[in-house]
CSV table of C-alpha atoms and ligand atoms in Angstrom, one decimal:
chain,number,residue,atom,x,y,z
A,1,MET,CA,0.4,0.0,0.0
A,2,LEU,CA,1.0,3.3,-0.8
A,3,THR,CA,1.8,5.7,2.3
A,4,GLN,CA,0.4,9.4,1.4
A,5,THR,CA,2.9,12.1,2.2
A,6,HIS,CA,1.7,15.3,3.0
A,7,PRO,CA,3.6,17.9,0.9
A,8,ARG,CA,5.6,20.3,3.0
A,9,GLY,CA,5.3,23.7,1.9
A,10,LEU,CA,6.3,27.3,3.5
A,11,ALA,CA,3.1,27.1,5.5
A,12,ASP,CA,4.1,23.9,7.3
A,13,LEU,CA,6.7,25.7,9.1
A,14,GLU,CA,6.8,26.4,12.7
A,15,PRO,CA,7.1,29.5,14.4
A,16,VAL,CA,10.9,30.3,15.9
A,17,ALA,CA,11.1,31.7,19.2
A,18,GLU,CA,11.8,35.5,19.1
A,19,ASP,CA,15.6,36.0,20.0
A,20,SER,CA,15.4,37.2,23.4
A,21,LEU,CA,17.7,40.4,23.2
A,22,ILE,CA,16.4,41.5,20.0
A,23,GLY,CA,12.8,41.3,22.1
A,24,LEU,CA,14.0,43.3,24.6
A,25,ILE,CA,15.1,46.1,22.3
A,26,ALA,CA,11.4,46.3,20.8
A,27,LEU,CA,10.3,46.5,24.9
A,28,VAL,CA,12.5,49.4,25.4
A,29,ASN,CA,11.4,51.3,22.3
A,30,ALA,CA,7.6,50.9,23.4
A,31,ASP,CA,8.1,52.0,27.1
A,32,PRO,CA,7.0,55.6,26.9
A,33,ARG,CA,8.7,56.6,30.6
A,34,PRO,CA,11.3,59.4,29.6
A,35,ASP,CA,13.6,58.1,32.3
A,36,LYS,CA,13.8,54.6,31.3
A,37,ILE,CA,17.5,52.9,31.4
A,38,ASP,CA,18.4,50.4,28.6
A,39,VAL,CA,21.3,48.1,30.0
A,40,GLY,CA,20.3,45.1,27.5
A,41,VAL,CA,21.6,46.1,24.3
A,42,GLY,CA,25.2,45.5,24.1
A,43,VAL,CA,26.6,48.6,22.5
A,44,PHE,CA,29.2,51.2,24.0
A,45,ARG,CA,27.3,54.5,25.3
A,46,ASP,CA,29.2,57.7,26.0
A,47,GLY,CA,28.2,59.6,29.5
A,48,ALA,CA,25.0,60.9,27.3
A,49,GLY,CA,23.8,57.7,26.7
A,50,ASN,CA,24.7,57.9,22.8
A,51,THR,CA,26.8,55.2,20.4
A,52,PRO,CA,28.6,58.1,18.5
A,53,ILE,CA,30.5,57.1,15.6
A,54,LEU,CA,34.2,57.4,16.7
A,55,LYS,CA,35.7,61.1,15.0
A,56,VAL,CA,38.4,59.0,13.3
A,57,MET,CA,35.9,56.6,11.4
A,58,LYS,CA,33.9,60.1,10.3
A,59,GLU,CA,37.2,61.1,8.8
A,60,ALA,CA,38.3,58.1,7.1
A,61,GLU,CA,34.7,57.7,5.7
A,62,GLN,CA,34.8,60.9,4.2
A,63,ARG,CA,38.3,60.2,2.6
A,64,LEU,CA,37.1,56.8,1.5
A,65,LEU,CA,34.2,58.9,-0.3
A,66,ASP,CA,36.5,61.3,-1.7
A,67,THR,CA,38.9,58.6,-2.9
A,68,GLN,CA,37.5,55.6,-3.6
A,69,VAL,CA,37.1,55.3,-7.6
A,70,THR,CA,35.2,51.8,-7.8
A,71,LYS,CA,33.2,49.0,-6.3
A,72,ALA,CA,34.1,46.5,-8.4
A,73,TYR,CA,34.0,42.9,-6.4
A,74,LEU,CA,36.9,42.2,-4.1
A,75,GLY,CA,36.6,38.7,-4.1
A,76,SER,CA,36.0,36.0,-1.4
A,77,ALA,CA,39.0,37.2,1.0
A,78,GLY,CA,37.4,41.0,1.0
A,79,ASP,CA,39.9,43.6,1.5
A,80,LYS,CA,43.2,42.0,1.7
A,81,ARG,CA,44.9,44.9,3.1
A,82,PHE,CA,42.5,45.2,5.7
A,83,ALA,CA,43.6,41.8,7.2
A,84,GLU,CA,47.2,42.3,6.6
A,85,LEU,CA,46.8,45.7,9.0
A,86,LEU,CA,45.0,44.0,11.5
A,87,ARG,CA,47.4,40.7,11.5
A,88,PRO,CA,49.8,42.4,14.1
A,89,ILE,CA,47.2,44.0,16.3
A,90,LEU,CA,45.6,40.7,16.6
A,91,LEU,CA,48.7,38.3,16.8
A,92,GLY,CA,51.5,40.5,18.0
A,93,PRO,CA,54.8,38.6,17.8
A,94,HIS,CA,53.0,35.7,15.7
A,95,ALA,CA,52.2,38.3,12.6
A,96,ARG,CA,55.3,37.0,10.9
A,97,ASP,CA,53.9,33.3,11.0
A,98,GLU,CA,53.3,31.9,7.8
A,99,ARG,CA,51.2,29.3,9.0
A,100,ILE,CA,48.5,32.1,10.0
A,101,ALA,CA,46.3,33.2,7.4
A,102,GLY,CA,43.2,35.3,7.7
A,103,LEU,CA,40.4,37.1,5.7
A,104,GLN,CA,37.8,39.4,6.2
A,105,THR,CA,34.5,38.4,7.6
A,106,PRO,CA,30.7,39.8,7.8
A,107,GLY,CA,31.6,40.5,11.5
A,108,GLY,CA,32.6,38.2,14.1
A,109,CYS,CA,29.6,36.3,14.0
A,110,GLY,CA,30.4,35.6,10.4
A,111,ALA,CA,34.0,34.9,11.5
A,112,LEU,CA,32.3,32.5,14.1
A,113,ARG,CA,30.3,30.5,11.5
A,114,LEU,CA,33.3,30.4,8.8
A,115,GLY,CA,35.4,29.2,11.5
A,116,PHE,CA,32.6,26.5,12.7
A,117,GLU,CA,32.1,25.5,8.8
A,118,LEU,CA,35.6,24.7,8.6
A,119,ILE,CA,35.8,22.4,11.6
A,120,ALA,CA,32.9,20.9,10.6
A,121,THR,CA,34.2,20.2,7.0
A,122,ALA,CA,37.6,18.6,8.7
A,123,ASN,CA,35.9,16.9,11.1
A,124,PRO,CA,32.0,16.4,11.2
A,125,ASP,CA,32.3,14.2,14.7
A,126,ALA,CA,34.4,17.1,16.5
A,127,ARG,CA,32.3,18.3,19.6
A,128,VAL,CA,32.5,21.7,21.0
A,129,PHE,CA,33.1,22.2,24.4
A,130,VAL,CA,31.4,25.5,25.5
A,131,GLY,CA,31.4,27.3,28.8
A,132,THR,CA,28.1,28.4,30.0
A,133,PRO,CA,26.6,31.0,30.2
A,134,THR,CA,28.1,32.1,26.9
A,135,TRP,CA,27.2,34.7,24.1
A,136,PRO,CA,23.7,33.5,23.0
A,137,ASN,CA,24.7,33.2,19.6
A,138,HIS,CA,27.3,30.7,20.2
A,139,PRO,CA,24.9,27.4,20.3
A,140,PRO,CA,22.5,28.3,17.8
A,141,ILE,CA,25.9,28.9,15.0
A,142,ILE,CA,27.4,25.4,16.4
A,143,ASN,CA,24.1,23.9,15.6
A,144,ALA,CA,23.7,25.6,12.3
A,145,VAL,CA,26.9,23.6,11.2
A,146,ARG,CA,25.8,20.3,13.0
A,147,LEU,CA,28.6,19.9,15.3
A,148,GLY,CA,28.2,18.3,18.6
A,149,MET,CA,28.0,20.7,21.7
A,150,VAL,CA,29.4,20.0,25.6
A,151,GLU,CA,28.3,22.4,27.4
A,152,TYR,CA,30.2,22.8,31.2
A,153,PRO,CA,29.5,25.7,33.9
A,154,TYR,CA,31.9,28.4,33.5
A,155,TYR,CA,31.0,31.0,36.0
A,156,GLU,CA,29.3,30.9,39.3
A,157,ARG,CA,26.8,33.8,39.4
A,158,GLY,CA,26.5,34.1,43.2
A,159,GLN,CA,29.9,34.8,43.7
A,160,GLY,CA,31.1,36.2,40.6
A,161,ILE,CA,34.0,33.8,40.1
A,162,ILE,CA,34.8,31.5,37.3
A,163,ARG,CA,34.4,27.7,38.1
A,164,PHE,CA,37.8,27.0,36.9
A,165,GLU,CA,38.0,23.6,38.0
A,166,ASN,CA,35.0,22.7,36.2
A,167,MET,CA,36.4,24.1,33.2
A,168,ILE,CA,39.7,22.1,33.4
A,169,ALA,CA,37.8,19.2,34.3
A,170,ALA,CA,35.6,19.5,31.1
A,171,LEU,CA,38.6,20.2,28.8
A,172,ASN,CA,40.3,17.1,30.3
A,173,GLY,CA,37.6,14.9,29.4
A,174,ALA,CA,37.6,16.2,25.6
A,175,GLU,CA,39.4,14.1,23.2
A,176,ALA,CA,42.0,15.1,20.3
A,177,GLY,CA,40.4,17.3,17.6
A,178,ASP,CA,37.7,18.2,19.5
A,179,VAL,CA,37.2,21.9,20.1
A,180,ALA,CA,37.5,24.5,23.0
A,181,LEU,CA,35.6,27.7,22.4
A,182,LEU,CA,37.2,30.4,24.4
A,183,HIS,CA,36.4,34.1,24.8
A,184,GLY,CA,39.7,35.8,24.3
A,185,CYS,CA,38.6,39.0,26.4
A,186,CYS,CA,35.6,40.8,28.0
A,187,HIS,CA,33.7,37.6,28.2
A,188,ASN,CA,30.3,37.9,27.3
A,189,PRO,CA,27.9,37.9,29.3
A,190,THR,CA,29.9,37.2,32.6
A,191,GLY,CA,32.9,39.7,32.1
A,192,ALA,CA,35.0,37.3,33.7
A,193,ASP,CA,38.3,36.9,32.1
A,194,LEU,CA,40.6,34.1,32.8
A,195,SER,CA,44.2,35.4,35.0
A,196,GLU,CA,47.3,35.1,32.9
A,197,ASP,CA,47.7,31.9,35.0
A,198,GLN,CA,44.2,30.6,34.2
A,199,TRP,CA,45.1,30.9,30.5
A,200,ARG,CA,48.5,29.2,31.0
A,201,GLU,CA,46.6,26.2,32.3
A,202,VAL,CA,43.6,26.2,29.8
A,203,VAL,CA,46.5,26.3,27.1
A,204,ARG,CA,48.2,23.3,28.7
A,205,VAL,CA,45.3,21.2,28.8
A,206,VAL,CA,44.3,22.3,25.3
A,207,SER,CA,47.9,21.7,23.7
A,208,ASP,CA,48.4,18.4,25.4
A,209,ARG,CA,44.8,16.9,24.8
A,210,GLY,CA,45.1,18.0,20.8
A,211,LEU,CA,42.4,19.9,21.2
A,212,ILE,CA,41.7,22.8,18.6
A,213,PRO,CA,41.3,26.4,20.4
A,214,LEU,CA,38.6,28.5,18.4
A,215,ILE,CA,39.1,32.1,20.1
A,216,ASP,CA,36.4,34.4,20.1
A,217,ILE,CA,37.5,37.8,20.4
A,218,ALA,CA,35.1,40.6,19.8
A,219,TYR,CA,36.4,43.4,22.4
A,220,GLN,CA,39.6,43.6,21.7
A,221,GLY,CA,41.0,46.9,23.5
A,222,PHE,CA,37.8,47.0,25.9
A,223,GLY,CA,39.3,45.6,28.8
A,224,ARG,CA,43.1,46.3,29.7
A,225,GLY,CA,44.7,47.3,26.5
A,226,VAL,CA,45.2,46.3,23.1
A,227,ASP,CA,48.1,43.9,23.5
A,228,GLU,CA,46.9,42.7,27.0
A,229,ASP,CA,43.1,41.7,25.4
A,230,ALA,CA,44.8,39.5,23.2
A,231,PHE,CA,47.1,37.7,25.9
A,232,GLY,CA,45.2,34.4,25.5
A,233,VAL,CA,45.2,34.7,22.0
A,234,ARG,CA,48.8,34.7,21.7
A,235,LEU,CA,49.6,32.4,24.2
A,236,MET,CA,47.5,29.6,22.4
A,237,LEU,CA,49.2,30.4,19.3
A,238,ASP,CA,53.0,29.7,21.1
A,239,ALA,CA,51.6,26.5,22.1
A,240,CYS,CA,49.2,25.0,19.4
A,241,ASP,CA,49.8,24.0,15.9
A,242,GLU,CA,46.2,24.5,15.1
A,243,VAL,CA,44.3,27.5,16.4
A,244,ILE,CA,41.2,29.3,14.9
A,245,ILE,CA,40.3,32.9,16.0
A,246,ALA,CA,37.3,34.8,15.2
A,247,GLN,CA,37.7,38.7,15.6
A,248,SER,CA,35.5,41.7,15.2
A,249,CYS,CA,36.1,45.5,14.6
A,250,ASP,CA,32.4,45.8,15.5
A,251,LYS,CA,33.1,47.5,18.9
A,252,ASN,CA,36.5,48.7,18.9
A,253,PHE,CA,36.0,50.7,15.9
A,254,SER,CA,32.1,51.4,16.8
A,255,VAL,CA,31.0,50.2,13.3
A,256,TYR,CA,28.5,47.6,14.8
A,257,ARG,CA,26.3,47.6,11.4
A,258,ASP,CA,28.8,47.7,9.2
A,259,ARG,CA,29.8,44.1,10.1
A,260,VAL,CA,33.3,44.5,10.3
A,261,GLY,CA,35.5,41.3,11.1
A,262,SER,CA,38.0,39.1,10.1
A,263,LEU,CA,38.7,35.0,10.6
A,264,TRP,CA,42.4,33.4,11.3
A,265,VAL,CA,43.6,30.1,10.7
A,266,LYS,CA,47.0,28.5,12.0
A,267,THR,CA,47.9,24.9,11.1
A,268,GLY,CA,51.0,22.8,11.4
A,269,SER,CA,52.2,24.0,7.9
A,270,ALA,CA,52.3,26.9,5.5
A,271,SER,CA,50.9,24.6,3.2
A,272,GLY,CA,48.6,22.8,5.3
A,273,THR,CA,47.2,26.7,5.9
A,274,LYS,CA,46.9,27.3,2.5
A,275,THR,CA,44.5,24.1,1.7
A,276,ALA,CA,42.5,25.1,5.0
A,277,MET,CA,42.0,28.3,3.6
A,278,GLY,CA,40.9,27.2,0.1
A,279,HIS,CA,37.8,25.3,2.2
A,280,VAL,CA,37.5,28.7,4.0
A,281,PHE,CA,37.1,30.7,0.9
A,282,GLN,CA,34.9,28.0,-0.8
A,283,ARG,CA,32.9,28.1,2.2
A,284,ALA,CA,32.5,31.9,2.4
A,285,ARG,CA,31.7,31.8,-1.3
A,286,GLU,CA,28.6,29.8,-0.4
A,287,MET,CA,27.8,31.9,2.2
A,288,TRP,CA,28.0,35.5,1.3
A,289,SER,CA,30.3,35.3,-1.4
A,290,MET,CA,32.2,38.0,-0.3
A,291,PRO,CA,32.0,40.5,2.7
A,292,PRO,CA,30.5,44.2,2.6
A,293,ASP,CA,33.6,46.5,2.1
A,294,HIS,CA,32.5,50.3,3.4
A,295,GLY,CA,33.3,49.4,7.4
A,296,ALA,CA,36.6,47.5,6.6
A,297,ALA,CA,37.7,49.8,3.8
A,298,SER,CA,37.2,52.5,6.4
A,299,VAL,CA,39.3,50.8,9.2
A,300,HIS,CA,41.9,50.0,6.6
A,301,ILE,CA,42.3,53.7,5.7
A,302,ILE,CA,42.8,54.3,9.9
A,303,LEU,CA,45.4,51.3,10.3
A,304,ASP,CA,47.3,52.5,7.3
A,305,ASP,CA,47.5,56.0,8.1
A,306,ALA,CA,50.0,56.6,11.4
A,307,GLU,CA,48.2,59.6,12.5
A,308,LEU,CA,44.7,58.2,12.1
A,309,ARG,CA,45.7,55.1,13.8
A,310,ALA,CA,47.2,57.0,16.9
A,311,ARG,CA,44.0,58.9,17.3
A,312,TRP,CA,41.7,55.6,17.0
A,313,LEU,CA,44.0,54.2,20.0
A,314,VAL,CA,43.1,57.3,21.9
A,315,GLU,CA,39.3,57.1,21.2
A,316,LEU,CA,39.6,53.6,21.8
A,317,LYS,CA,41.3,54.2,25.1
A,318,GLY,CA,38.5,56.5,26.0
A,319,MET,CA,35.9,53.8,25.7
A,320,ARG,CA,38.0,51.5,27.9
A,321,ASP,CA,38.6,54.2,30.5
A,322,ARG,CA,34.5,55.0,30.9
A,323,ILE,CA,34.0,51.0,30.6
A,324,ASN,CA,36.4,50.7,33.6
A,325,SER,CA,35.6,53.8,35.5
A,326,MET,CA,31.8,52.9,35.3
A,327,ARG,CA,32.5,49.0,36.8
A,328,GLN,CA,34.5,50.9,39.5
A,329,ARG,CA,31.5,53.2,40.4
A,330,ILE,CA,29.1,50.1,40.8
A,331,ALA,CA,31.5,48.2,42.8
A,332,ALA,CA,32.3,50.9,45.0
A,333,ALA,CA,28.1,51.4,45.3
A,334,ASP,CA,27.4,48.4,47.4
A,335,PRO,CA,29.5,45.7,48.7
A,336,ARG,CA,27.3,42.9,46.8
A,337,LEU,CA,28.3,44.6,43.6
A,338,ALA,CA,32.4,44.8,44.5
A,339,PHE,CA,32.7,41.6,41.8
A,340,ILE,CA,31.8,44.1,38.9
A,341,GLY,CA,35.0,46.1,39.7
A,342,ARG,CA,37.3,43.1,39.2
A,343,GLN,CA,36.0,41.9,35.7
A,344,TYR,CA,36.3,43.7,32.0
A,345,GLY,CA,34.3,44.4,29.1
A,346,MET,CA,30.9,45.8,28.7
A,347,PHE,CA,29.0,43.1,30.8
A,348,SER,CA,28.3,41.7,34.0
A,349,MET,CA,25.8,39.5,35.1
A,350,LEU,CA,23.5,40.1,38.3
A,351,PRO,CA,22.3,37.9,40.7
A,352,LEU,CA,18.8,38.4,40.4
A,353,SER,CA,16.5,36.0,39.4
A,354,LYS,CA,14.0,36.5,35.9
A,355,GLN,CA,11.3,37.7,38.3
A,356,GLN,CA,13.3,40.4,39.8
A,357,VAL,CA,14.6,41.3,36.8
A,358,LEU,CA,11.2,41.6,35.2
A,359,LYS,CA,10.0,43.8,38.3
A,360,LEU,CA,12.9,46.3,37.8
A,361,ARG,CA,11.5,46.5,34.0
A,362,GLU,CA,8.0,47.0,35.5
A,363,ASP,CA,8.5,49.2,38.5
A,364,ASP,CA,12.0,50.9,37.4
A,365,ALA,CA,11.6,51.4,34.0
A,366,ILE,CA,15.5,49.3,33.9
A,367,TYR,CA,15.7,47.0,30.8
A,368,MET,CA,18.6,44.3,31.2
A,369,ALA,CA,18.7,40.6,29.7
A,370,ASP,CA,16.3,37.9,31.7
A,371,SER,CA,19.6,36.4,32.9
A,372,GLY,CA,20.6,39.2,34.7
A,373,ARG,CA,23.4,40.5,32.2
A,374,PHE,CA,23.7,44.2,31.9
A,375,ASN,CA,25.7,46.7,30.3
A,376,VAL,CA,28.1,48.6,32.6
A,377,VAL,CA,28.0,51.6,30.0
A,378,GLY,CA,24.5,51.4,28.8
A,379,MET,CA,23.1,54.0,31.1
A,380,GLY,CA,24.3,57.7,30.9
A,381,ASP,CA,26.0,59.5,33.5
A,382,ASP,CA,22.6,61.1,34.6
A,383,GLN,CA,20.9,57.7,35.3
A,384,ILE,CA,23.9,55.8,37.2
A,385,ASP,CA,22.6,56.5,41.0
A,386,ARG,CA,19.1,55.7,40.1
A,387,PHE,CA,20.1,52.1,38.7
A,388,ILE,CA,22.4,51.3,41.5
A,389,ALA,CA,19.6,52.1,44.0
A,390,ALA,CA,17.4,50.3,42.2
A,391,VAL,CA,19.6,47.5,41.8
A,392,ALA,CA,20.2,47.4,45.7
A,393,GLY,CA,16.8,47.5,46.4
A,394,ALA,CA,16.4,44.4,44.0
A,395,LEU,CA,19.3,42.6,46.0
A,396,ASP,CA,17.6,43.5,49.3
A,397,ALA,CA,14.3,41.8,48.4
B,401,LIG,C1,31.2,37.3,22.6
B,401,LIG,C2,30.5,37.9,20.9
B,401,LIG,N1,31.3,37.5,20.1
B,401,LIG,C3,30.8,37.8,18.9
B,401,LIG,C4,30.3,38.6,18.6
B,401,LIG,C5,30.0,39.2,17.0
B,401,LIG,O1,30.0,40.5,16.8
B,401,LIG,P1,29.6,40.9,15.8
B,401,LIG,O2,28.6,42.1,15.6
B,401,LIG,O3,30.9,41.5,15.0
B,401,LIG,O4,29.4,40.0,14.4
B,401,LIG,C6,29.5,39.3,19.7
B,401,LIG,C7,28.6,40.7,19.3
B,401,LIG,O5,28.0,40.7,20.4
B,401,LIG,C8,30.2,39.0,20.9
B,401,LIG,O6,29.0,39.3,22.0
């Protein structure tokens, strides 16, 4: 007997749950209260509560407008000079290593997808070890390339500390060829970065066990400094033959919507890397063919000009200083928030239940992620005292 198969069309699609952080933006926009505080979204804001275009970026964009003579295709690698200029900033002393190659990608997100595509091409049985909580877009990207995922607890929210023993035990349970997904700096969502000693230990386990580290570095320069924030990346390159790095310029050049990033691949030999990059270009060609030009071309102009580059570093330091001074100010306000002063980058997690987070939203018009993640530079200077008082009240409850 023939079994009747139901034709599956677009009308048969199941609805997708909305991304909670995107949903939060809509909630903030719909709230008419003039004193609302949005510490949900992950963009840098200055003391006036704005996310301005960097002055140096405006100038580079003007130069680009004045001098660009063609918009002809660039190819899957995007702007090659952009990657060349970024190379020493990210890789430091490893910049001359011919076993490392990089290409421009649509943001850090594109770099992550491409990096995981490469792993899935090489070894579809590889498992990705992911410390939780992590950036909520990591698991969907890993699922999209159909790699298995092993989660382990990374962070103790009550005390604001890394569960380092859990991390090491989990990585010790991984097998050669498995992948360790690591945050290069300014951990999102916790702000809890590995210390230098902890990095040494992680690098030792990753290298001893033959794991492939995939380091996501989206906030270089937002933590301690440009070189300091690349400590883990460079230490891993010292020790391992196979390393993948997904990098983003979207935050440190403040060009979020322009989608500027890069992917870096190291194998044990220059010829091995050439072969791996052949697969990378092929995957890129299938997904986006080539990355958008404008943002990377502007970053290229800045990094290729000594004066603009120096001014970028000053503006970047300005953003870093504001992040760190906001952290110190919040930490000093209440001993229960002291851990925030020992962390890096834009994010921290408050030890609040989802109900307490929702109550802050309703009663105080303070919007943060359901997990208690908040952006330390999400609020303007005139909102800090009200924010701290409301959070202290929620912690008392
Ligand atoms: C940890 C982490 N990785 C990658 C990204 C992706 O950055 P991009 O906007 O460049 O795709 C983000 C952005 O929020 C992030 O927080």
